[in-house]
Coordinates of C-alpha atoms in Angstrom, one line a residue:
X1 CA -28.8 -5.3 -23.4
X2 CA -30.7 -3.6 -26.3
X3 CA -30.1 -5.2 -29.7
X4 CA -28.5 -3.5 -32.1
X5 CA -31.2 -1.4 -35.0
X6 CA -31.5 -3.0 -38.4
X7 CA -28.7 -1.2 -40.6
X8 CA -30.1 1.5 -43.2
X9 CA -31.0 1.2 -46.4
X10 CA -27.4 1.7 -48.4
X11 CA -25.3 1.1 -45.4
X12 CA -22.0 -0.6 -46.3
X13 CA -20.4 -3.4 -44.8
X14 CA -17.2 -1.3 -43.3
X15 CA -19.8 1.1 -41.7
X16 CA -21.7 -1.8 -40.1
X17 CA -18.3 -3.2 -39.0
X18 CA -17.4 -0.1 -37.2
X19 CA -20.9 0.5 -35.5
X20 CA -20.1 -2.8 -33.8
X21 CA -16.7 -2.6 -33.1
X22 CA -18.3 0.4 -31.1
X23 CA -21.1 -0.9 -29.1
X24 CA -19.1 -3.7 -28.4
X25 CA -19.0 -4.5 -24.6
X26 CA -15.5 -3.8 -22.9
X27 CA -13.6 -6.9 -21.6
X28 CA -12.7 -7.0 -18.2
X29 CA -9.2 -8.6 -19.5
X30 CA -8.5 -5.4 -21.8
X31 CA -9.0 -3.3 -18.3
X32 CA -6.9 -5.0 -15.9
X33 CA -4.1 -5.5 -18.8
X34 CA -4.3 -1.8 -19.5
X35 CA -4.0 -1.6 -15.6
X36 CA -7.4 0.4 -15.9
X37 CA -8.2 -0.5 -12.1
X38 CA -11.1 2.4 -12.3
X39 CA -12.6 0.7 -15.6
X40 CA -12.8 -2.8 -14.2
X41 CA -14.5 -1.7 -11.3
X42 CA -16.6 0.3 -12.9
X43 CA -17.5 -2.7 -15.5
X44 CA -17.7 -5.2 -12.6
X45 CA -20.2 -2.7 -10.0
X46 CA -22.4 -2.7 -13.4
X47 CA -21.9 -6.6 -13.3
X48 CA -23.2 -7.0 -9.3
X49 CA -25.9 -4.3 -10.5
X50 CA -27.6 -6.3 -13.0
X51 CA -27.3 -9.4 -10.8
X52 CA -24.9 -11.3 -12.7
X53 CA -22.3 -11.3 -10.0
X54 CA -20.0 -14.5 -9.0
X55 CA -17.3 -15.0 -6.9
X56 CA -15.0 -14.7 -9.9
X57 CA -16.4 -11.0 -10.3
X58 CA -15.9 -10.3 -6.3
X59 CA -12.4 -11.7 -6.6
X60 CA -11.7 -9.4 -9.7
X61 CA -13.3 -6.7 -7.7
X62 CA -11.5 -6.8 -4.6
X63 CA -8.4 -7.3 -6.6
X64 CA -9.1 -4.2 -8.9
X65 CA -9.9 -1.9 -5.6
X66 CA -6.6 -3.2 -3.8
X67 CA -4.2 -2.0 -6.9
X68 CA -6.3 1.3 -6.5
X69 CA -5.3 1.7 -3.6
X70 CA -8.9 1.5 -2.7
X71 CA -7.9 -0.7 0.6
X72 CA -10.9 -0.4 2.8
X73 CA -13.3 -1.2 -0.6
X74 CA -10.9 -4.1 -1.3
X75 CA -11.4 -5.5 2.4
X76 CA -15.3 -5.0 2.2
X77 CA -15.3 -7.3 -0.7
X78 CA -13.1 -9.9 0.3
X79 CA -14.8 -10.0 3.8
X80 CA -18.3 -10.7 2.2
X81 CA -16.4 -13.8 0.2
X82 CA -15.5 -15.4 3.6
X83 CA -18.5 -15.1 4.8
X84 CA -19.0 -18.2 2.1
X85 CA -18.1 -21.6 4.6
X86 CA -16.9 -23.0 1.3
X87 CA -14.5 -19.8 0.5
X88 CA -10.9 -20.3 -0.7
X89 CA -8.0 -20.2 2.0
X90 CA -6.5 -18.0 -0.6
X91 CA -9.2 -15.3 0.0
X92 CA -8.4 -15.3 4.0
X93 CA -4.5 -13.9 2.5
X94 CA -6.2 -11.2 0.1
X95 CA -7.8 -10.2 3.0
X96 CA -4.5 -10.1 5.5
X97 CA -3.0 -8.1 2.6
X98 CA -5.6 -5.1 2.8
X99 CA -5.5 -5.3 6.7
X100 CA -1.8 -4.8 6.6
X101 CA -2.1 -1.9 4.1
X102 CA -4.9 -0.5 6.4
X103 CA -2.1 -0.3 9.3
X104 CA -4.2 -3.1 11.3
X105 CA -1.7 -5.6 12.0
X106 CA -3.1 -7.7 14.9
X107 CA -6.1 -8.2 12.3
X108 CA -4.1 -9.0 9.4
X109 CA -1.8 -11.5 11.1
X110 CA -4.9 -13.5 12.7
X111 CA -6.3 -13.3 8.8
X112 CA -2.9 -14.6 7.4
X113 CA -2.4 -17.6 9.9
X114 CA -6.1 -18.7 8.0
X115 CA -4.8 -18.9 4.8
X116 CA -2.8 -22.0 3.0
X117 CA 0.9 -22.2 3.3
X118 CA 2.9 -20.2 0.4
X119 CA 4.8 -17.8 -0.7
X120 CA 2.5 -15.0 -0.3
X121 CA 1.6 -16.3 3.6
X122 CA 5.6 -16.5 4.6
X123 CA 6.4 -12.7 2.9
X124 CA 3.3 -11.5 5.0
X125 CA 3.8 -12.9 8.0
X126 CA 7.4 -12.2 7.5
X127 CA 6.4 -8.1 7.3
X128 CA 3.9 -8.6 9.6
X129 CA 7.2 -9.7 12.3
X130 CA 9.1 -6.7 11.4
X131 CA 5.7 -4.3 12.1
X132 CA 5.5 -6.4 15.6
X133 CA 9.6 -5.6 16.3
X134 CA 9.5 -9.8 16.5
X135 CA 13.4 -10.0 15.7
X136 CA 13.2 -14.1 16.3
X137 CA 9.9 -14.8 14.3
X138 CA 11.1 -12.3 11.8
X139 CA 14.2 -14.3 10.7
X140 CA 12.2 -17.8 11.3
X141 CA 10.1 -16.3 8.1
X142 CA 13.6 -14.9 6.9
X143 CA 14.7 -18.3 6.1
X144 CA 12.2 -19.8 4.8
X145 CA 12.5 -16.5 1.6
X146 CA 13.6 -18.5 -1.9
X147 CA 15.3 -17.5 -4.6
X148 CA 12.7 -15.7 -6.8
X149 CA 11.9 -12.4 -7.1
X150 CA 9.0 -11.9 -5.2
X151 CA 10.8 -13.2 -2.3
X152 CA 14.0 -10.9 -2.7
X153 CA 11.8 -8.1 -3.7
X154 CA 9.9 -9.1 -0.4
X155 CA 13.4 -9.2 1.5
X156 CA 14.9 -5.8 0.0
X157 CA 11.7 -3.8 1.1
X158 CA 12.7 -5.3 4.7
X159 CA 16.1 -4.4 4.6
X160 CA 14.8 -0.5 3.6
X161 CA 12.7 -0.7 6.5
X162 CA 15.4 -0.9 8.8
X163 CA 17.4 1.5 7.4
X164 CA 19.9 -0.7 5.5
X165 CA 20.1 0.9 2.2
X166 CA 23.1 -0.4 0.7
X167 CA 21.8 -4.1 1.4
X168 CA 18.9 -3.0 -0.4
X169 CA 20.0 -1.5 -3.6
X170 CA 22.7 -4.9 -3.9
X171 CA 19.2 -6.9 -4.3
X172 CA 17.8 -4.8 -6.4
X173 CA 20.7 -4.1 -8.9
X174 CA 20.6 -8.3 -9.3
X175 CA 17.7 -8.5 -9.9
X176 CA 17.5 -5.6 -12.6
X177 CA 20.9 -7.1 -14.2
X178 CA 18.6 -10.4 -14.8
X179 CA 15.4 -8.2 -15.6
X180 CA 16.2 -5.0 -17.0
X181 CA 12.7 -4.5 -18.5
X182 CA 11.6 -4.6 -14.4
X183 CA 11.4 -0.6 -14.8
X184 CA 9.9 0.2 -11.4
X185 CA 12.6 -1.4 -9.4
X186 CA 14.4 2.0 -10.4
X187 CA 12.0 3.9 -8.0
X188 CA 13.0 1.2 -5.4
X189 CA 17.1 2.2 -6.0
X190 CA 16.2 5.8 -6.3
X191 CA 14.3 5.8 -2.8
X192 CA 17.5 4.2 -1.3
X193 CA 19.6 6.7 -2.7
X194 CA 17.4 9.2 -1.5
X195 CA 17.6 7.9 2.0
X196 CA 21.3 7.7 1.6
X197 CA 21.5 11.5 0.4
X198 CA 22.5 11.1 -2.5
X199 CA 19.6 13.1 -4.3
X200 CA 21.3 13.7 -7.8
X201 CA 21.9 9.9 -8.1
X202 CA 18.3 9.5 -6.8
X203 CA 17.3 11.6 -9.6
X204 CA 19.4 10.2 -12.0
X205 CA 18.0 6.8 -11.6
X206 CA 14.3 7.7 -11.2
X207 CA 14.6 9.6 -14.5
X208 CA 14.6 5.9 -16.3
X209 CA 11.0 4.7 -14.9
X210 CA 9.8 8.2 -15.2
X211 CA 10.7 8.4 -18.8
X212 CA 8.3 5.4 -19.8
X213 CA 5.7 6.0 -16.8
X214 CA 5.7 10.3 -16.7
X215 CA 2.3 10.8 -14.6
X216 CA 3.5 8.3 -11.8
X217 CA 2.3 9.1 -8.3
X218 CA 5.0 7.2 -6.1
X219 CA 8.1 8.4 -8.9
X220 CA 6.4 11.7 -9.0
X221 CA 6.8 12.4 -5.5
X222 CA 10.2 11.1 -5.0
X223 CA 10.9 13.2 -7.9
X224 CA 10.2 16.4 -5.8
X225 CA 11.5 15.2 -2.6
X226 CA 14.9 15.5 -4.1
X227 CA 13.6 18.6 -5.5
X228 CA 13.2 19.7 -2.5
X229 CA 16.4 18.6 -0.8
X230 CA 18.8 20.0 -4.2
X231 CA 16.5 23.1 -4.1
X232 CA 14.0 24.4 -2.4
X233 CA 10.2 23.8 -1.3
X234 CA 8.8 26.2 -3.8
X235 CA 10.4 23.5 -6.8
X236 CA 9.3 20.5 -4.9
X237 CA 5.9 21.9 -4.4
X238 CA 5.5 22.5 -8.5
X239 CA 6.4 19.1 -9.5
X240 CA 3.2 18.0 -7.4
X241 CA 1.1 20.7 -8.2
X242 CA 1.1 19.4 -12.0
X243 CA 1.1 15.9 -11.2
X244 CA -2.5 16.8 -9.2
X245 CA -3.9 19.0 -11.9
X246 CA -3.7 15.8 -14.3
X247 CA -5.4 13.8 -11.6
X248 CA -8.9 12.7 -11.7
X249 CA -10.6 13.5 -8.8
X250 CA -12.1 9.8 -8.1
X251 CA -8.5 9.1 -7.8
X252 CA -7.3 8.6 -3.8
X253 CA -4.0 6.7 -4.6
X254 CA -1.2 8.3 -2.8
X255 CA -3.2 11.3 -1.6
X256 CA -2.4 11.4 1.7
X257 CA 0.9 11.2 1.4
X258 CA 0.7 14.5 -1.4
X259 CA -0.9 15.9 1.3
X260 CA 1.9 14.9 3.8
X261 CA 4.9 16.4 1.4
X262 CA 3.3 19.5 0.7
X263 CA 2.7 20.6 4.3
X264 CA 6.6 20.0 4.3
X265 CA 7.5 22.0 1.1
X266 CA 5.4 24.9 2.5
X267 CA 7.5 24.9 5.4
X268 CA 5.1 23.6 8.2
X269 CA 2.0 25.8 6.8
X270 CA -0.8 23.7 7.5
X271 CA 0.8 21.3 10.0
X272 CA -1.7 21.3 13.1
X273 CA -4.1 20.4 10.1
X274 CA -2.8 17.7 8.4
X275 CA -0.1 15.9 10.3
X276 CA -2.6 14.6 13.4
X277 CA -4.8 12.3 11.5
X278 CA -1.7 10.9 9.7
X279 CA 0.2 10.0 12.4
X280 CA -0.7 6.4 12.2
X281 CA -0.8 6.2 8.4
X282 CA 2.4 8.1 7.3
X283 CA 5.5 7.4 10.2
X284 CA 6.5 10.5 8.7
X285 CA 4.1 12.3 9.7
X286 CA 4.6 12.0 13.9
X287 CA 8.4 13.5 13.2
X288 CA 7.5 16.2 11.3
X289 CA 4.9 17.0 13.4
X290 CA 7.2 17.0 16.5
X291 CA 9.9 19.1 14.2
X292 CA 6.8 21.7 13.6
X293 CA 6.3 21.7 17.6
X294 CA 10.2 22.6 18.3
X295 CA 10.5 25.1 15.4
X296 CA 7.6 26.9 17.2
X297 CA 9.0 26.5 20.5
X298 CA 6.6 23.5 21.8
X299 CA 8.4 21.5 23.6
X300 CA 5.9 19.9 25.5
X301 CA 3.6 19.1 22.4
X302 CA 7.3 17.6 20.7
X303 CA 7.9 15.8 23.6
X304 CA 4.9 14.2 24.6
X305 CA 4.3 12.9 20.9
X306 CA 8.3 11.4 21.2
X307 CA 7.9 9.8 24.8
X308 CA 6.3 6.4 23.6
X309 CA 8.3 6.0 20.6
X310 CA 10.6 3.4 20.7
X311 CA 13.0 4.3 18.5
X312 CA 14.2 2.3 15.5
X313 CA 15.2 4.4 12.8
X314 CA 18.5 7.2 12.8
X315 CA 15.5 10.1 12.5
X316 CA 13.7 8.7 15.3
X317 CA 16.6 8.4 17.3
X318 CA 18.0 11.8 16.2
X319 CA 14.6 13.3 17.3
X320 CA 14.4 11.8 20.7
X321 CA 17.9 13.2 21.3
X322 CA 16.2 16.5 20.0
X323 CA 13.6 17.0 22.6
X324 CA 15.0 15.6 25.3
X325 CA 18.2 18.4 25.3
X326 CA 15.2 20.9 24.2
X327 CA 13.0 19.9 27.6
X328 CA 16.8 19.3 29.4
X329 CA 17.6 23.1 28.9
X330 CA 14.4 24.4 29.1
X331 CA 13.9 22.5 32.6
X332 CA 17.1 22.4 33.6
X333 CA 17.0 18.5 33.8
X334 CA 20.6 16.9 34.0
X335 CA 18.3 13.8 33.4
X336 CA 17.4 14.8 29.9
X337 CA 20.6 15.9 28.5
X338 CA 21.9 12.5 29.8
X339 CA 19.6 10.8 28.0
X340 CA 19.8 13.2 25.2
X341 CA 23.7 13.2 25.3
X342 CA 23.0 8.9 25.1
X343 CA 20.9 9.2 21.8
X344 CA 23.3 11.4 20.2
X345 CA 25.9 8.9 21.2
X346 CA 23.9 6.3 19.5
X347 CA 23.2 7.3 15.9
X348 CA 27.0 9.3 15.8
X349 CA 28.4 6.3 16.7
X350 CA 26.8 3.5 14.8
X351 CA 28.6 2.0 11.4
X352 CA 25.9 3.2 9.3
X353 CA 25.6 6.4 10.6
X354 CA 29.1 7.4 11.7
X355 CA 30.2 9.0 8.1
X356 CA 27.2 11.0 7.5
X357 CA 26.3 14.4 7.6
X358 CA 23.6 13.6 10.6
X359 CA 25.6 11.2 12.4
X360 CA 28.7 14.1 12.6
X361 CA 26.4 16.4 13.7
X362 CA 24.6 14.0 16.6
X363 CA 28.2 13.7 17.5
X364 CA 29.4 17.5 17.6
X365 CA 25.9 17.6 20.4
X366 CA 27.1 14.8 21.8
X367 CA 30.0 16.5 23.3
X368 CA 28.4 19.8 23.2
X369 CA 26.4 18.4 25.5
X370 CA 29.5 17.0 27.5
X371 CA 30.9 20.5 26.9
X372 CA 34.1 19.3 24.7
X373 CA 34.2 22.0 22.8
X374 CA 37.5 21.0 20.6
X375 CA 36.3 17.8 20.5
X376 CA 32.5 19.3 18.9
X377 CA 34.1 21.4 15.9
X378 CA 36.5 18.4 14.9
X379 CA 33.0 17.2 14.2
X380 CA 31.7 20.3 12.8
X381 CA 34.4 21.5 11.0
X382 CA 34.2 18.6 8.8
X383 CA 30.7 19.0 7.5
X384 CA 30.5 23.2 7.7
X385 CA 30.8 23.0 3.7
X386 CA 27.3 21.8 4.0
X387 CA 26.0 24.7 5.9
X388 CA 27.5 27.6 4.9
X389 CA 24.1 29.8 5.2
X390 CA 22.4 27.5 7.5
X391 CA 21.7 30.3 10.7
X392 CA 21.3 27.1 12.9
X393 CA 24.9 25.6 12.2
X394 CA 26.4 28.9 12.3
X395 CA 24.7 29.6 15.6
X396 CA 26.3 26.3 17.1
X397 CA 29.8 26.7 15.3
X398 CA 29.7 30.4 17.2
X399 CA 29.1 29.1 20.0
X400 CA 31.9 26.3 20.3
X401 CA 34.6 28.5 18.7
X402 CA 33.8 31.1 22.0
X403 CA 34.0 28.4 24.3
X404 CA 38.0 27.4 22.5
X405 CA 38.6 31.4 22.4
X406 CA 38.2 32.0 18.9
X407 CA 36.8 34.9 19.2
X408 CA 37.5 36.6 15.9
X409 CA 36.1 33.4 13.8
X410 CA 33.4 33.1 16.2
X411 CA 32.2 37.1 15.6
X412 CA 32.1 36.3 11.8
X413 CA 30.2 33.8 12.0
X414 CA 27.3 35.4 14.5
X415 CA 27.6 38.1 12.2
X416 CA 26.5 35.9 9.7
X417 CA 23.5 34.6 10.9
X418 CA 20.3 36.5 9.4
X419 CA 17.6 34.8 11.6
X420 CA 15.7 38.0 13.6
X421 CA 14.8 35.4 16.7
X422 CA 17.9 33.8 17.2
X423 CA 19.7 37.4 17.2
X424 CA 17.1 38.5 19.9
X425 CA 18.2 35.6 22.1
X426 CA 20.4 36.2 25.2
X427 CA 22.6 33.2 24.1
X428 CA 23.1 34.9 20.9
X429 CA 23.5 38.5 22.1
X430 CA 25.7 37.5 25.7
X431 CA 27.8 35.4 22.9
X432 CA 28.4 38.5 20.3
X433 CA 29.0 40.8 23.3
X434 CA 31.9 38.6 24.7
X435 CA 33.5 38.4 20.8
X436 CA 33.2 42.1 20.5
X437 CA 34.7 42.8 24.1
X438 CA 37.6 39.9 23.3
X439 CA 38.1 41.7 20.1
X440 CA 38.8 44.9 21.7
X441 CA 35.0 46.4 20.5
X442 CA 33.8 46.9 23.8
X443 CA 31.6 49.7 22.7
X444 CA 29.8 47.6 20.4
X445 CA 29.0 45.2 23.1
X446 CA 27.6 48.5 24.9
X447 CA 25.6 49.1 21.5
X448 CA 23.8 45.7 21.8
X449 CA 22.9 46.0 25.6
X450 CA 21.7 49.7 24.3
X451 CA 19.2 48.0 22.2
X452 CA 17.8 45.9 24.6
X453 CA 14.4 46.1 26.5
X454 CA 14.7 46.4 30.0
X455 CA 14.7 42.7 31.8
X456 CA 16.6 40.0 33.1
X457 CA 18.2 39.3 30.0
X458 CA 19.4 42.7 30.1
X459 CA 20.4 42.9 33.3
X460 CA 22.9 39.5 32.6
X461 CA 24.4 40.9 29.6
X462 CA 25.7 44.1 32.0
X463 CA 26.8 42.1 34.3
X464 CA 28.6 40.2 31.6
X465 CA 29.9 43.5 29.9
X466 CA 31.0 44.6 32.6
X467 CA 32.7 42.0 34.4
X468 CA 34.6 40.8 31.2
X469 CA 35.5 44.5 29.7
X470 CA 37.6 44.7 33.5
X471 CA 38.9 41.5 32.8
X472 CA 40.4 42.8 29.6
X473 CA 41.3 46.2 31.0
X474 CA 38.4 48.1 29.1
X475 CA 37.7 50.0 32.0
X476 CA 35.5 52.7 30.3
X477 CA 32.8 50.7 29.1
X478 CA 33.3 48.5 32.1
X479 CA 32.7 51.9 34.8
X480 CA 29.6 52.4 32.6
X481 CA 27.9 48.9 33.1
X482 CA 29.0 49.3 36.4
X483 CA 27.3 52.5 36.8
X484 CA 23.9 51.4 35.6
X485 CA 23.9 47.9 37.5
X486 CA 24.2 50.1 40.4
X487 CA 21.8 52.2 39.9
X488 CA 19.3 49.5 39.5
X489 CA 20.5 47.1 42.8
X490 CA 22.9 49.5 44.6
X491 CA 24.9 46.5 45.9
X492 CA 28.5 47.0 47.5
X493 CA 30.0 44.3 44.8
X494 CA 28.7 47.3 42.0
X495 CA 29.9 50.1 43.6
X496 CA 33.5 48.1 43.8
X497 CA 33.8 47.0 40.5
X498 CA 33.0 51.1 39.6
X499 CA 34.8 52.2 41.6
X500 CA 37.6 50.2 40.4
X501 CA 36.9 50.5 36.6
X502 CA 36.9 54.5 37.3
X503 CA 40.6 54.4 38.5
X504 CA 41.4 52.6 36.0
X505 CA 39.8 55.0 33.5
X506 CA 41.8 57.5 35.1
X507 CA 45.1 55.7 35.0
X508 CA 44.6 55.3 31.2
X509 CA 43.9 58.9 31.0
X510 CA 47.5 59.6 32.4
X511 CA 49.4 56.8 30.2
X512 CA 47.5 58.6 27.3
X513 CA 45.7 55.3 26.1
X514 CA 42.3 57.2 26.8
X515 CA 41.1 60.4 25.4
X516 CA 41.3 63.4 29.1
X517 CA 37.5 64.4 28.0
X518 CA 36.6 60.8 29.6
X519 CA 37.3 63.1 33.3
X520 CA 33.6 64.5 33.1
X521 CA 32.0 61.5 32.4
X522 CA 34.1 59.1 35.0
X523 CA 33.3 62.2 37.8
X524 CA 29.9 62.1 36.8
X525 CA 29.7 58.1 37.4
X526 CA 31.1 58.6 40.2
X527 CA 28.5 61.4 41.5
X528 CA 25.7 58.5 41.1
X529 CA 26.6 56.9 44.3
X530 CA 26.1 58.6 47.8
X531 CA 29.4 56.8 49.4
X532 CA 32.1 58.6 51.4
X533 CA 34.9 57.1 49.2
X534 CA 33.6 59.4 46.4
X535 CA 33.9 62.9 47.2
X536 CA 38.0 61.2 48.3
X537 CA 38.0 59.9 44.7
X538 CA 36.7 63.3 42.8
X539 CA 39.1 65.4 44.8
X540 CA 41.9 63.3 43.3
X541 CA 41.0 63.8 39.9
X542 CA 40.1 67.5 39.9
X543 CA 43.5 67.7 41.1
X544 CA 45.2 66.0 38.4
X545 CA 42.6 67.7 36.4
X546 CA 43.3 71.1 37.4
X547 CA 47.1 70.5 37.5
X548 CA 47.0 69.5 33.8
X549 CA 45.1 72.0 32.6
X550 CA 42.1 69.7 32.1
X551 CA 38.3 71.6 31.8
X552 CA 36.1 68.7 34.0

């Protein structure tokens, strides 16, 4: 270093004070207590630089990278230190622990088994048996966890892992009764509550750590997950558009996972972008990429990305369910509805899940699935508070209130729904019809099929109108379905059911129940087919017609 110039002439002693206090050389200890992890590696690169590095700098700089979040730097570092035949055992854990942060678990469990018996060895190998689904190793490690924090810390994180919330906030709670100025366990309760649904309580608690620690990536982005989940994607999306603006642009801590959330607040925009390459780093990421697939009607893409997954979470087993009903119906595959009816079973069955809001739904498909229709809205009547605009609850709830004959609830709610491609569905439409024809609104029925493009689908929901408007002894609109299906396959079974809806017409005519300017129109039905029966028919009603003073 250059040595400071000779002060001027007149300079005081305060002044000279102060030029040092400036060129003084930053400590390495005010950085790392400061928590300055870009500052101590900056200071210790200049360090190896000049050639003045030791293995007390590479330890410091492999450390500093690692609370980064700098993993693959960390790992670099540490792996040129056990190069050294001589290194410390301890540096063989440093390294496990930036494998296992770098998702490569085969790698970081060989590492750990290097390194000396401890503390740190047992709570790694003991995460490392939960990533390998090792339920016997994982509780050999399980009792070898003490009484001190980093253990029950250690323990807690496992118990979130596997989806057991409550378990997890009990160790926390102790630990913060014993600790209270241990601020970031609040983010640790939060995220339980968050997985638990209760976002306001989330919120609550996550406002202490944020109120001491505002520009916090992790709190930050639990902050506007519940945002999200109270609100809406536009208000999640803000809170992380100003946490980003504040960060530097060296800094890579959490990014992925920023990019994860937003793709999700934005509704899916960006998906086929962002989700593939962090399949393996966020597990996140592979179910919302599958949920993008079905909301876009890609049910092989969903599917294939669900068929290895063994599942071990509620969402995962939720999902499965999902696609396998999705490719059931769409293939017709008893087989996947079984299965799907099975997964269902699973998460609306189990203790933890039975009294939630996802387990009563996995339950109401469950037997929808079964076709236990009464059994479905016990299940959904107790959570439609939740989803009073929701167009895919209503569109279910329709559904199962049609198959119990509750035909007026069921028309208010498909009358609710406002989503344009579930009203274009047959499902929807044949549904609606049935409700208006039930309801006595058969020509409404007629209104939806007159909207149609011609097809299959249009074809069905004729046959349906008319078939259940004779049913219900609605035998004008009936005739007229009637009439059209026959004119586009002139079956025998059409011309019966028109001829049969046209006397009936008629007979409705004479008990006064239908207007007599309906004669024209049943005669001229009639007229469309060339069958002997017809001219028979006509006579009859001219007659009556004629008789009754009745211009036809």
């Amino acid at each position: 270093m250059m040595l400071s110039r000779a002060k001027p002439a007149g300079a005081t002693a305060s002044s000279t004070a102060t030029n040092e206090k400036k060129k003084r050389t930053p400590k390495l200890e005010h950085f790392i207590a400061n928590r300055d992890y870009t500052g101590a590696i900056t200071l210790l690169e200049f360090t190896k630089a000049i050639g003045k590095a030791d293995d007390h700098t590479l330890l410091w700089l492999g450390f500093s990278c690692f609370h980064l979040g700098d993993y693959k730097k960390a790992m670099e570092t540490y792996q040129s230190m056990t190069q050294d035949p001589n290194v410390d055992p301890l540096i063989h854990l440093y390294l496990a622990c930036t494998y296992f942060f770098l998702g490569m678990y085969k790698e970081a469990d060989d590492e750990a088994q290097k390194g000396p018996t401890c503390k740190l060895q047992n709570r790694l190998l003991f995460h490392l048996s939960h990533k390998f689904n090792d339920e016997k190793r994982l509780m050999g490690y399980h009792q070898n966890l003490q009484d001190v924090i980093e253990d029950q810390l250690s323990l807690a994180s496992i118990h979130y892992l596997r989806s057991h919330y409550q378990e997890a906030i009990d160790i926390y709670k102790r630990i913060l009764l014993e600790n209270r100025d241990y601020l970031a366990i609040n983010v640790y309760v939060a995220m339980c509550y968050y997985k638990l649904d209760y976002y306001d309580v989330s919120q609550e608690v996550l406002s202490v750590y944020l109120q001491n620690y505002p520009d916090s990536v992790i709190a930050i982005n639990l902050k506007a997950c519940n945002h999200f989940k109270l609100y809406n994607g536009k208000a999640a999306e803000q809170e992380l558009k100003m946490l980003m603006e504040k960060m530097p642009p060296h800094f890579k801590f959490g990014d992925d996972l920023m990019r994860h959330n937003l793709v999700v607040f934005r509704n899916g925009e960006g998906a086929l972008q962002i989700f593939p390459s962090l399949i393996d780093v966020i597990p996140e990421a592979r179910l919302n990429l599958v949920i993008y697939h079905l909301n876009n009607d890609d049910i092989a893409s969903a599917f294939n990305l669900m068929k290895d997954v063994e599942p071990s979470t509620p969402q995962e087993y939720i999902l499965k369910g999902i696609v396998n009903a999705a490719l059931g119906q769409e293939q017709e595959s008893r087989e996947h509805l079984k299965i799907a009816q099975q997964y269902f079973q699973l998460v609306g069955g189990s203790a933890s899940e039975c009294d939630t809001i996802p387990g009563r739904q996995c339950m109401s498909s469950c037997f929808f699935l079964l076709k236990q229709f009464d059994d479905v809205l016990i299940y959904l009547n107790s959570i439609k508070g939740y989803f009073y605009n929701d167009d895919t609850f209503n569109y279910n709830y329709g559904q199962a209130k049609v198959a119990v004959g509750a035909y007026d609830e069921a028309e208010e709610i498909f009358l609710t729904i406002q989503n344009e491609k579930f009203k274009n569905e047959y499902a929807y439409l044949s549904h609606l019809a049935r409700c208006y024809i039930m309801n006595k609104k058969p020509r409404l029925a007629w209104d939806l099929y007159l909207k149609m493009e011609t097809s299959s689908e249009s074809f069905n929901l004729l046959q349906l109108i008319a078939n259940d408007c004779y049913k219900q002894g609605q035998y004008y609109v009936s005739a007229k379905a009637f009439d059209v299906l026959e004119r586009l396959d002139p079956s025998p079974e059409y011309w019966e059911g028109k001829r049969g809806a046209c006397i009936g017409v008629f007979q409705q005519i004479v008990s006064g129940t239908e207007p007599k300017d309906l004669f024209r129109d049943v005669i001229g039905m009639l007229r469309n087919t060339s069958n002997p029966q017809v001219e028979y028919i006509v006579r009859i009603l001219k007659k009556y017609a004629k008789d009754n003073g009745i211009k036809v």
